[in-house]
Amino acid sequence: MLDVGAGLELRPTLQRLVDTAAALTGARYGALGVLDPGRGVLTELYTTGMDEELRRRIGKLPDGRAGVLGVLIRDARPLKLDDLTLHPESCGVPPGHPPMHGFLGVPVRVGEEVFGNLYLTDKRHGGFTDEDLATLRVLASQAGIAIGNARLYEAARQRERWIEGAAAVTAALLTDDPDTTDTTDTTDTTDTTDGAANRHDPADRHGAGAGPAAGQGDDPLVIVAERARVLAGAAAGVVLQPTEEGGMEIVAASTPHDPDDLVGTVIAPGAAVLVDLLGGRPVFVADSATDPRMTTRVRNRFGPSMMLPLQSGGRLIGTLALPRERGGPPYTALDRLLAVQFASQAALALVLGDTRRDRERLAVYEDRDRIARDLHDLVVQRLFATMMMLESTRRRAEPAEDGLLAHAVDELDSTIQEVRTAIFALQQHPFEAPRTLRGEVLRETGAAAARLGFRPSVRFTGAVDALVHGPVAQHLVAAVREALDAACGRGGVGAVRVEVDATAALPDGAPAVRLTVVDDGVRTDGRAGGTTVIWEAARDGGR
């Protein structure tokens, strides 16, 4: 008993118990089955007396649904058999299993709860005696105390891990520091000698290769999914959000491998599970592959699963799903409770993080708006006043100076156009897609700037957004993109000028819009001098 209760780790304690029971009674084989009281089956089996080759031949060990093991599950009283093969319920012995005859079985209780059953077979010398049964009953009774202490310790450690995980996620979401979500797992992985032939060994126990989708490493939803996956020992962590059609779609995923095949998976509208998910209620699934509520294309890859609402203040952000691999152990009541609490804390952190980012965006937008007003009210007005002064001076200047002044006026006019374009860009919301032709053109030039190494100059003439719209605007944006792509592919380009003139006219006098893209790179024939691309179309749609 001193040996069995020597440690606080649950799994080593269970393995020592079955080893000690076999040694005390002289049994050749022993097993300790951990019972799931909700389903009446064995979820874990710790064994002794079996080497690796024997385990390999046996394959999956029994779960107690049938056979003599099930007798003790249904009737938790000690059982001694001289030959278990003669028992009416003896069945289901897998191929490769060694022959067994003598049998002892006793329940292991923790308080009033049956924690599991201790099974012994084939005494090495003679058959099992009443003394062996009495010894085993005393051992099981005292072991219950050690198991209870180990379970309390394990539960405390598990709570500590989940609390630390929730705190790390909160810190990461509120500080934009993903490094605070270090996913190193502290779960006890102590190997048990000669035991647990079918125990679950969660993949990626140290977070190695954790796979948020490419480019999404700092996505708040991925951070939540990744941390929850590691804490739960799940095969994947995914976040689903409602779709416009009434279903739910996986928008973020974390797996030990590439998660891209999960992202985009949709639960179709009308699925039974959506009633609970959209209502903000948790769903617990024993086997995703066989549960009729699960309808996605990836369900066959997973076994036990938890689907937890990410909900705060009445706002449903989505659902956090944590499926384990096929054949993995089911989630315990403590697993479910801690995961639900984690999801609630993570949802609150997501809401607070969104609020903080909205404040930051508003501050940036207000700052941009202030700069735009200053440029318009101060810079443009002064430039325009200077241009008018030069124009007035030009009328009184000598002919020799007229050309110089005219050039200065044109340069000021171009500068005013450039500043107005900058003002327009500043007035666009920096985090939204452009909704106007000006915004689309500026977005294309901004995208080209990364490849060119500089930003092309842009000039608009006329009320571009009011005069050009519909298919003509779409074709113009496509022409801008094509011309800029061609300029990026030419060598020696040091400047690019984009002009959109909404006051142009076609040869027949029809009002038109003209696009001119000029660069100073090497031409397609290999000569210097730059390239000019001109595109024009009637504003009513005629090319």
Coordinates of C-alpha atoms in Angstrom, one line a residue:
M1 CA 0.0 0.0 0.0
L2 CA 2.9 2.3 0.6
D3 CA 4.1 1.6 -2.9
V4 CA 0.7 2.1 -4.5
G5 CA 0.2 5.5 -2.8
A6 CA 3.7 6.7 -3.2
G7 CA 2.9 9.4 -5.8
L8 CA 0.3 11.9 -6.7
E9 CA 0.3 11.3 -10.5
L10 CA -2.8 9.4 -11.4
R11 CA -1.5 7.3 -14.3
P12 CA 1.6 6.0 -12.5
T13 CA -0.6 5.2 -9.5
L14 CA -3.0 3.1 -11.6
Q15 CA -0.1 1.2 -13.2
R16 CA 1.5 0.5 -9.8
L17 CA -1.9 -0.7 -8.5
V18 CA -2.3 -3.4 -11.3
D19 CA 1.4 -4.4 -11.0
T20 CA 1.1 -4.8 -7.2
A21 CA -2.2 -6.7 -7.4
A22 CA -0.6 -9.2 -9.9
A23 CA 2.5 -9.6 -7.7
L24 CA 0.5 -10.2 -4.5
T25 CA -1.7 -12.9 -5.9
G26 CA 0.8 -14.5 -8.3
A27 CA -1.4 -13.7 -11.3
R28 CA 0.2 -14.0 -14.8
Y29 CA -2.0 -11.2 -16.3
G30 CA -3.6 -8.2 -14.8
A31 CA -5.7 -5.2 -16.0
L32 CA -7.2 -2.2 -14.4
G33 CA -10.1 -0.8 -16.4
V34 CA -11.2 2.9 -15.9
L35 CA -15.0 3.1 -16.1
D36 CA -17.0 5.8 -17.9
P37 CA -20.1 5.8 -15.6
G38 CA -22.2 7.6 -18.1
R39 CA -21.8 5.1 -20.9
G40 CA -21.0 2.0 -18.8
V41 CA -17.8 1.1 -20.8
L42 CA -14.1 1.0 -20.1
T43 CA -12.3 4.1 -21.5
E44 CA -8.8 3.1 -20.4
L45 CA -7.1 -0.2 -19.7
Y46 CA -3.8 -0.5 -17.8
T47 CA -2.2 -3.9 -18.2
T48 CA 0.6 -6.0 -16.8
G49 CA 2.1 -9.3 -17.9
M50 CA 1.8 -8.5 -21.6
D51 CA 4.9 -7.6 -23.8
E52 CA 4.7 -5.4 -26.9
E53 CA 4.5 -8.3 -29.2
L54 CA 1.5 -9.8 -27.4
R55 CA -0.2 -6.4 -27.3
R56 CA 0.4 -6.0 -31.1
R57 CA -1.2 -9.4 -31.8
I58 CA -4.3 -8.7 -29.6
G59 CA -4.9 -5.3 -31.2
K60 CA -7.6 -3.2 -29.6
L61 CA -8.3 -4.3 -26.1
P62 CA -11.9 -4.9 -24.9
D63 CA -14.1 -2.1 -23.6
G64 CA -16.3 -4.2 -21.4
R65 CA -19.5 -3.9 -23.5
A66 CA -19.6 -7.7 -23.6
G67 CA -17.9 -10.8 -22.0
V68 CA -16.9 -11.4 -18.4
L69 CA -15.5 -7.9 -18.1
G70 CA -19.0 -6.5 -18.6
V71 CA -20.4 -8.6 -15.8
L72 CA -18.4 -6.7 -13.2
I73 CA -19.5 -3.4 -14.8
R74 CA -23.1 -4.2 -14.6
D75 CA -22.9 -5.8 -11.2
A76 CA -20.1 -4.2 -9.1
R77 CA -19.4 -7.1 -6.8
P78 CA -16.3 -9.2 -6.4
L79 CA -16.2 -12.2 -8.8
K80 CA -14.0 -15.3 -8.6
L81 CA -14.1 -18.0 -11.4
D82 CA -12.1 -21.2 -11.6
D83 CA -12.5 -21.1 -15.4
L84 CA -13.8 -18.0 -17.1
T85 CA -14.3 -19.8 -20.4
L86 CA -17.2 -21.7 -18.8
H87 CA -19.1 -18.6 -17.7
P88 CA -22.3 -18.0 -19.7
E89 CA -21.2 -14.6 -20.8
S90 CA -17.7 -15.5 -21.8
C91 CA -17.2 -14.3 -25.4
G92 CA -15.5 -11.8 -27.6
V93 CA -11.9 -13.0 -27.0
P94 CA -9.9 -11.4 -29.8
P95 CA -7.5 -13.4 -32.1
G96 CA -4.0 -13.6 -30.7
H97 CA -5.2 -13.3 -27.1
P98 CA -3.5 -15.8 -24.7
P99 CA -5.7 -18.5 -23.2
M100 CA -6.9 -17.5 -19.7
H101 CA -8.8 -19.6 -17.2
G102 CA -8.7 -18.6 -13.5
F103 CA -10.2 -15.1 -12.9
L104 CA -10.5 -12.6 -10.1
G105 CA -12.3 -9.3 -10.4
V106 CA -13.1 -6.6 -7.9
P107 CA -14.5 -3.0 -8.3
V108 CA -12.3 -0.1 -7.3
R109 CA -14.3 2.5 -5.5
V110 CA -13.4 6.1 -4.9
G111 CA -15.9 7.1 -2.2
E112 CA -19.3 5.9 -3.3
E113 CA -18.3 6.0 -7.0
V114 CA -17.1 3.0 -8.9
F115 CA -13.9 4.3 -10.5
G116 CA -13.0 1.1 -12.4
N117 CA -12.5 -2.6 -12.1
L118 CA -9.4 -4.7 -11.2
Y119 CA -9.1 -7.9 -13.2
L120 CA -6.5 -10.8 -12.6
T121 CA -6.2 -14.1 -14.6
D122 CA -4.2 -17.3 -14.6
K123 CA -2.4 -17.7 -11.2
R124 CA 1.1 -19.1 -11.8
H125 CA 0.8 -21.9 -9.3
G126 CA -2.6 -23.4 -8.7
G127 CA -5.9 -21.6 -8.8
F128 CA -7.1 -18.4 -7.1
T129 CA -8.1 -18.8 -3.5
D130 CA -10.5 -17.0 -1.2
E131 CA -7.4 -15.5 0.5
D132 CA -6.4 -14.0 -2.9
L133 CA -9.8 -12.5 -3.3
A134 CA -9.7 -11.1 0.2
T135 CA -6.3 -9.6 -0.4
L136 CA -7.5 -8.1 -3.7
R137 CA -10.5 -6.6 -2.1
V138 CA -8.4 -4.9 0.7
L139 CA -6.0 -3.7 -1.9
A140 CA -8.8 -2.2 -4.1
S141 CA -10.4 -0.6 -1.1
Q142 CA -7.2 1.1 0.1
A143 CA -6.2 2.0 -3.5
G144 CA -9.4 4.0 -3.8
I145 CA -8.0 6.5 -1.3
A146 CA -4.8 6.8 -3.3
I147 CA -6.7 7.2 -6.5
G148 CA -9.0 9.8 -5.0
N149 CA -6.0 11.9 -3.9
A150 CA -4.3 11.5 -7.3
R151 CA -7.6 12.5 -9.0
L152 CA -7.8 15.6 -6.9
Y153 CA -4.2 16.5 -7.7
E154 CA -4.8 15.8 -11.4
A155 CA -8.0 17.9 -11.4
A156 CA -6.2 20.8 -9.7
R157 CA -3.3 20.6 -12.2
Q158 CA -5.8 20.5 -15.1
R159 CA -7.7 23.5 -13.8
E160 CA -4.5 25.4 -13.4
R161 CA -3.5 24.6 -17.0
W162 CA -6.9 25.8 -18.3
I163 CA -6.8 29.0 -16.2
E164 CA -3.3 29.8 -17.4
G165 CA -4.4 29.1 -20.9
A166 CA -7.3 31.5 -20.7
A167 CA -5.1 34.1 -19.1
A168 CA -2.5 33.7 -21.9
V169 CA -5.2 34.1 -24.6
T170 CA -6.7 37.1 -22.9
A171 CA -3.2 38.7 -22.7
A172 CA -2.5 38.0 -26.4
L173 CA -5.8 39.3 -27.6
L174 CA -5.6 42.5 -25.5
T175 CA -1.9 43.2 -26.2
D176 CA -1.4 42.0 -29.8
D177 CA 1.4 39.8 -28.6
P178 CA 0.9 36.3 -29.9
D179 CA 4.1 35.1 -28.1
T180 CA 2.1 35.1 -24.9
T181 CA 0.1 32.1 -26.1
D182 CA 3.0 29.7 -25.9
T183 CA 1.4 26.4 -26.5
T184 CA 3.9 24.2 -24.7
D185 CA 1.8 21.5 -23.0
T186 CA 2.5 20.7 -19.4
T187 CA 0.2 17.6 -19.4
D188 CA 1.7 14.6 -17.5
T189 CA 3.0 12.2 -20.2
T190 CA 4.8 9.8 -17.8
D191 CA 5.2 6.5 -19.5
T192 CA 3.9 3.6 -17.5
T193 CA 5.8 0.4 -17.7
D194 CA 4.0 -2.5 -19.2
G195 CA 0.7 -0.7 -19.3
A196 CA -2.1 1.2 -21.0
A197 CA -2.0 -0.6 -24.3
N198 CA -4.9 1.5 -25.7
R199 CA -4.5 4.8 -23.9
H200 CA -4.9 8.0 -25.9
D201 CA -1.7 9.8 -26.8
P202 CA -2.8 13.2 -28.0
A203 CA -0.9 14.3 -31.1
D204 CA 1.3 17.4 -31.0
R205 CA 1.6 17.4 -27.2
H206 CA 4.1 20.2 -27.3
G207 CA 2.4 22.4 -29.9
A208 CA 5.0 21.6 -32.5
G209 CA 3.9 22.2 -36.0
A210 CA 0.7 23.9 -34.8
G211 CA -0.9 24.9 -38.0
P212 CA -2.9 28.0 -38.2
A213 CA -3.7 28.8 -41.8
A214 CA -1.0 30.6 -43.7
G215 CA -1.0 34.3 -42.9
Q216 CA -3.4 33.9 -40.0
G217 CA -0.9 33.4 -37.1
D218 CA -2.0 36.6 -35.5
D219 CA -5.7 36.1 -36.2
P220 CA -7.5 36.3 -32.8
L221 CA -9.8 33.4 -33.7
V222 CA -6.8 31.2 -34.6
I223 CA -5.1 32.1 -31.3
V224 CA -8.2 30.9 -29.4
A225 CA -8.4 27.7 -31.5
E226 CA -4.7 26.9 -31.1
R227 CA -4.6 27.3 -27.3
A228 CA -7.8 25.4 -26.8
R229 CA -6.6 22.5 -29.0
V230 CA -3.5 22.0 -27.0
L231 CA -5.2 22.3 -23.6
A232 CA -7.9 19.8 -24.6
G233 CA -5.5 17.3 -26.2
A234 CA -7.7 17.6 -29.4
A235 CA -6.8 16.7 -32.9
A236 CA -8.0 20.1 -34.1
G237 CA -9.3 23.4 -32.8
V238 CA -11.7 25.2 -35.1
V239 CA -13.9 28.3 -34.9
L240 CA -17.2 28.3 -36.8
Q241 CA -19.3 31.4 -37.5
P242 CA -22.9 31.8 -38.8
T243 CA -23.3 32.2 -42.5
E244 CA -25.9 34.4 -44.3
E245 CA -27.7 31.3 -45.4
G246 CA -28.4 30.1 -41.9
G247 CA -25.6 27.6 -41.6
M248 CA -22.1 27.8 -40.0
E249 CA -18.7 27.8 -41.6
I250 CA -15.2 27.1 -40.2
V251 CA -13.4 30.4 -40.5
A252 CA -10.3 29.6 -38.4
A253 CA -8.5 26.3 -37.6
S254 CA -5.5 24.9 -35.8
T255 CA -4.1 21.4 -36.3
P256 CA -0.7 19.8 -36.0
H257 CA -0.6 19.7 -39.7
D258 CA -2.0 21.9 -42.5
P259 CA -5.5 23.2 -41.5
D260 CA -6.4 24.6 -44.9
D261 CA -8.6 21.6 -45.7
L262 CA -10.8 22.4 -42.6
V263 CA -11.2 26.2 -43.3
G264 CA -14.2 26.8 -45.4
T265 CA -16.1 23.6 -44.3
V266 CA -19.8 24.4 -43.9
I267 CA -22.5 23.0 -41.8
A268 CA -25.5 23.3 -44.2
P269 CA -28.6 25.1 -43.1
G270 CA -31.2 22.8 -41.6
A271 CA -28.7 20.5 -39.8
A272 CA -30.0 19.3 -36.4
V273 CA -26.9 20.5 -34.6
L274 CA -27.4 24.1 -35.7
V275 CA -30.4 24.5 -33.3
D276 CA -28.0 24.3 -30.3
L277 CA -25.0 26.0 -32.0
L278 CA -26.9 29.1 -33.2
G279 CA -28.8 29.1 -29.9
G280 CA -25.5 29.4 -28.0
R281 CA -25.7 26.0 -26.3
P282 CA -22.8 23.6 -26.0
V283 CA -22.9 20.3 -27.8
F284 CA -21.0 17.2 -26.8
V285 CA -20.5 14.4 -29.3
A286 CA -19.3 10.9 -28.4
D287 CA -18.2 10.0 -32.0
S288 CA -18.3 12.6 -34.8
A289 CA -18.1 10.0 -37.5
T290 CA -21.3 8.2 -36.4
D291 CA -23.4 10.9 -34.7
P292 CA -26.3 11.7 -37.1
R293 CA -26.2 15.4 -36.1
M294 CA -22.8 15.7 -37.7
T295 CA -23.0 16.3 -41.5
T296 CA -19.8 17.9 -42.6
R297 CA -17.4 16.3 -45.1
V298 CA -14.6 16.1 -42.4
R299 CA -16.6 14.3 -39.7
N300 CA -15.2 10.9 -40.5
R301 CA -11.7 12.0 -39.4
F302 CA -12.8 12.7 -35.8
G303 CA -14.1 11.0 -32.7
P304 CA -15.2 12.6 -29.5
S305 CA -15.9 16.3 -29.8
M306 CA -16.9 19.4 -27.9
M307 CA -18.7 22.3 -29.6
L308 CA -18.7 25.3 -27.3
P309 CA -20.4 28.7 -27.8
L310 CA -18.2 31.8 -27.9
Q311 CA -20.7 34.1 -26.4
S312 CA -20.4 37.2 -24.3
G313 CA -23.0 39.7 -23.2
G314 CA -25.7 38.1 -25.3
R315 CA -23.5 38.3 -28.4
L316 CA -22.7 35.0 -30.2
I317 CA -19.3 35.3 -31.9
G318 CA -19.2 31.8 -33.1
T319 CA -18.6 28.2 -31.9
L320 CA -15.3 26.7 -30.7
A321 CA -15.1 23.0 -31.7
L322 CA -12.5 20.6 -30.3
P323 CA -12.6 17.2 -32.0
R324 CA -10.3 14.4 -31.0
E325 CA -9.0 11.6 -33.3
R326 CA -11.1 8.6 -34.1
G327 CA -10.8 6.1 -31.2
G328 CA -9.6 8.8 -28.8
P329 CA -10.9 8.9 -25.2
P330 CA -14.1 10.7 -24.5
Y331 CA -14.1 14.1 -22.7
T332 CA -14.7 13.8 -19.0
A333 CA -17.2 16.0 -17.1
L334 CA -14.2 18.0 -15.8
D335 CA -12.9 18.4 -19.4
R336 CA -16.3 19.7 -20.5
L337 CA -16.7 22.1 -17.5
L338 CA -13.2 23.7 -18.0
A339 CA -13.6 24.0 -21.7
V340 CA -16.9 25.8 -21.4
Q341 CA -15.4 28.2 -18.9
F342 CA -12.4 28.7 -21.3
A343 CA -14.7 29.5 -24.2
S344 CA -16.6 32.0 -22.1
Q345 CA -13.4 33.8 -21.1
A346 CA -12.1 33.7 -24.6
A347 CA -15.3 35.2 -26.0
L348 CA -15.1 38.1 -23.5
A349 CA -11.4 38.6 -24.5
L350 CA -12.4 38.6 -28.2
V351 CA -15.1 41.2 -27.6
L352 CA -12.7 43.4 -25.6
G353 CA -10.0 43.0 -28.2
D354 CA -12.4 44.0 -30.9
T355 CA -13.4 47.1 -28.9
R356 CA -9.8 48.1 -28.4
R357 CA -9.0 47.6 -32.1
D358 CA -12.0 49.7 -33.0
R359 CA -10.8 52.5 -30.8
E360 CA -7.4 52.3 -32.4
R361 CA -8.9 52.4 -35.9
L362 CA -11.1 55.3 -34.9
A363 CA -8.0 57.2 -33.7
V364 CA -6.1 56.5 -36.9
Y365 CA -9.1 57.5 -39.0
E366 CA -9.6 60.7 -37.0
D367 CA -5.9 61.5 -37.4
R368 CA -6.1 60.9 -41.2
D369 CA -9.2 63.1 -41.4
R370 CA -7.4 65.9 -39.5
I371 CA -4.4 65.7 -41.9
A372 CA -6.7 65.8 -44.9
R373 CA -8.4 68.9 -43.5
D374 CA -5.1 70.6 -42.9
L375 CA -3.9 69.8 -46.4
H376 CA -7.1 71.1 -47.9
D377 CA -7.5 74.2 -45.8
L378 CA -3.8 75.2 -45.7
V379 CA -1.6 73.6 -48.3
V380 CA -4.0 73.5 -51.3
Q381 CA -5.2 77.0 -50.7
R382 CA -1.7 78.4 -50.4
L383 CA -0.6 76.5 -53.5
F384 CA -3.6 77.8 -55.4
A385 CA -3.0 81.4 -54.3
T386 CA 0.6 81.1 -55.4
M387 CA -0.4 79.7 -58.8
M388 CA -2.8 82.7 -59.2
M389 CA 0.0 85.1 -58.3
L390 CA 2.3 83.5 -60.9
E391 CA -0.5 83.6 -63.5
S392 CA -1.0 87.3 -62.8
T393 CA 2.8 88.0 -63.0
R394 CA 3.0 86.0 -66.2
R395 CA 0.6 88.5 -68.0
R396 CA 3.0 91.3 -67.2
A397 CA 6.3 89.5 -67.8
E398 CA 8.6 89.8 -70.7
P399 CA 8.2 87.2 -73.5
A400 CA 11.5 85.5 -72.5
E401 CA 10.2 84.8 -69.0
D402 CA 6.7 83.7 -70.2
G403 CA 7.7 80.1 -70.9
L404 CA 9.4 79.7 -67.5
L405 CA 6.4 81.1 -65.6
A406 CA 4.0 79.0 -67.7
H407 CA 6.0 75.9 -66.7
A408 CA 5.9 76.9 -63.0
V409 CA 2.1 77.4 -63.2
D410 CA 1.7 73.9 -64.8
E411 CA 3.9 72.3 -62.1
L412 CA 1.8 74.0 -59.3
D413 CA -1.4 72.8 -61.0
S414 CA 0.0 69.2 -61.1
T415 CA 1.1 69.5 -57.5
I416 CA -2.4 70.7 -56.5
Q417 CA -3.9 67.6 -58.3
E418 CA -1.4 65.3 -56.5
V419 CA -2.3 66.8 -53.1
R420 CA -6.0 66.5 -53.7
T421 CA -5.5 62.9 -54.6
A422 CA -3.6 62.4 -51.4
I423 CA -6.4 64.1 -49.5
F424 CA -9.0 61.8 -51.1
A425 CA -6.9 58.7 -50.1
L426 CA -6.7 59.9 -46.5
Q427 CA -10.4 60.4 -46.4
Q428 CA -11.0 56.8 -47.3
H429 CA -11.4 54.4 -44.4
P430 CA -8.1 52.6 -44.1
F431 CA -9.7 49.3 -43.2
E432 CA -12.4 49.1 -45.8
A433 CA -12.3 48.2 -49.4
P434 CA -12.7 51.2 -51.7
R435 CA -16.2 51.9 -53.0
T436 CA -15.4 54.6 -55.6
L437 CA -13.5 54.6 -58.9
R438 CA -10.9 56.9 -57.3
G439 CA -10.4 54.5 -54.5
E440 CA -10.1 51.5 -56.8
V441 CA -7.4 53.3 -58.9
L442 CA -5.5 54.3 -55.8
R443 CA -5.7 50.7 -54.5
E444 CA -4.2 49.4 -57.7
T445 CA -1.3 51.9 -57.6
G446 CA -0.7 51.2 -54.0
A447 CA -0.5 47.5 -54.8
A448 CA 2.0 48.2 -57.6
A449 CA 4.1 50.3 -55.3
A450 CA 5.3 47.2 -53.4
R451 CA 6.7 45.7 -56.6
L452 CA 8.0 48.9 -58.2
G453 CA 9.7 50.2 -55.0
F454 CA 8.0 53.6 -55.3
R455 CA 4.4 54.8 -55.5
P456 CA 3.2 55.9 -59.0
S457 CA 1.9 59.4 -59.2
V458 CA -1.9 59.7 -59.9
R459 CA -3.8 62.6 -61.3
F460 CA -7.6 62.8 -61.8
T461 CA -9.3 65.4 -64.0
G462 CA -13.0 66.1 -63.7
A463 CA -15.6 64.6 -61.5
V464 CA -14.4 61.0 -62.0
D465 CA -16.7 59.3 -59.5
A466 CA -19.8 61.2 -60.7
L467 CA -19.1 60.8 -64.4
V468 CA -17.6 57.3 -64.7
H469 CA -19.4 54.2 -63.3
G470 CA -20.7 50.8 -64.1
P471 CA -18.9 48.5 -66.6
V472 CA -16.8 51.4 -67.9
A473 CA -15.3 52.0 -64.4
Q474 CA -14.7 48.3 -64.1
H475 CA -12.9 48.1 -67.5
L476 CA -10.8 51.2 -66.6
V477 CA -9.6 49.6 -63.3
A478 CA -8.7 46.5 -65.2
A479 CA -6.8 48.6 -67.7
V480 CA -4.9 50.3 -64.8
R481 CA -4.0 46.9 -63.4
E482 CA -2.8 45.6 -66.7
A483 CA -0.7 48.7 -67.5
L484 CA 0.9 48.7 -64.0
D485 CA 1.6 44.9 -64.3
A486 CA 3.4 45.6 -67.6
A487 CA 5.4 48.4 -66.1
C488 CA 6.5 46.2 -63.2
G489 CA 7.8 43.7 -65.7
R490 CA 9.9 46.2 -67.6
G491 CA 13.5 47.1 -66.6
G492 CA 14.8 50.5 -65.6
V493 CA 11.4 51.9 -64.4
G494 CA 12.0 54.7 -62.0
A495 CA 8.8 56.7 -62.4
V496 CA 5.2 55.9 -63.4
R497 CA 2.5 58.4 -64.0
V498 CA -1.2 57.5 -64.0
E499 CA -3.8 60.0 -65.3
V500 CA -7.6 59.6 -65.4
D501 CA -9.4 62.3 -67.4
A502 CA -13.2 62.2 -67.2
T503 CA -13.5 65.3 -69.4
A504 CA -12.0 63.8 -72.6
A505 CA -13.8 63.4 -75.8
L506 CA -13.7 60.8 -78.6
P507 CA -13.0 61.9 -82.3
D508 CA -16.8 62.0 -82.9
G509 CA -17.2 64.4 -79.9
A510 CA -18.8 61.9 -77.6
P511 CA -17.9 62.5 -73.9
A512 CA -15.3 59.9 -72.8
V513 CA -12.9 58.9 -70.1
R514 CA -9.2 58.5 -70.9
L515 CA -6.6 56.6 -69.0
T516 CA -2.9 57.4 -69.6
V517 CA -0.1 55.4 -68.0
V518 CA 3.4 56.6 -68.7
D519 CA 6.7 55.0 -67.4
D520 CA 10.3 55.7 -68.1
G521 CA 11.5 52.1 -68.4
V522 CA 13.0 50.2 -71.3
R523 CA 10.6 49.6 -74.1
T524 CA 9.7 46.2 -75.5
D525 CA 12.1 46.8 -78.5
G526 CA 15.0 47.2 -76.0
R527 CA 15.3 51.0 -76.5
A528 CA 15.1 53.6 -73.7
G529 CA 12.5 56.3 -73.7
G530 CA 9.7 54.8 -71.7
T531 CA 6.3 53.5 -72.6
T532 CA 2.9 55.2 -72.8
V533 CA -0.4 53.3 -72.6
I534 CA -3.6 55.1 -73.5
W535 CA -7.0 53.6 -72.9
E536 CA -10.3 55.4 -73.5
A537 CA -14.0 54.7 -73.7
A538 CA -17.2 56.6 -74.0
R539 CA -18.7 57.4 -70.7
D540 CA -22.0 55.8 -71.8
G541 CA -20.2 52.5 -72.4
G542 CA -19.2 52.7 -76.1
R543 CA -15.5 51.9 -76.6

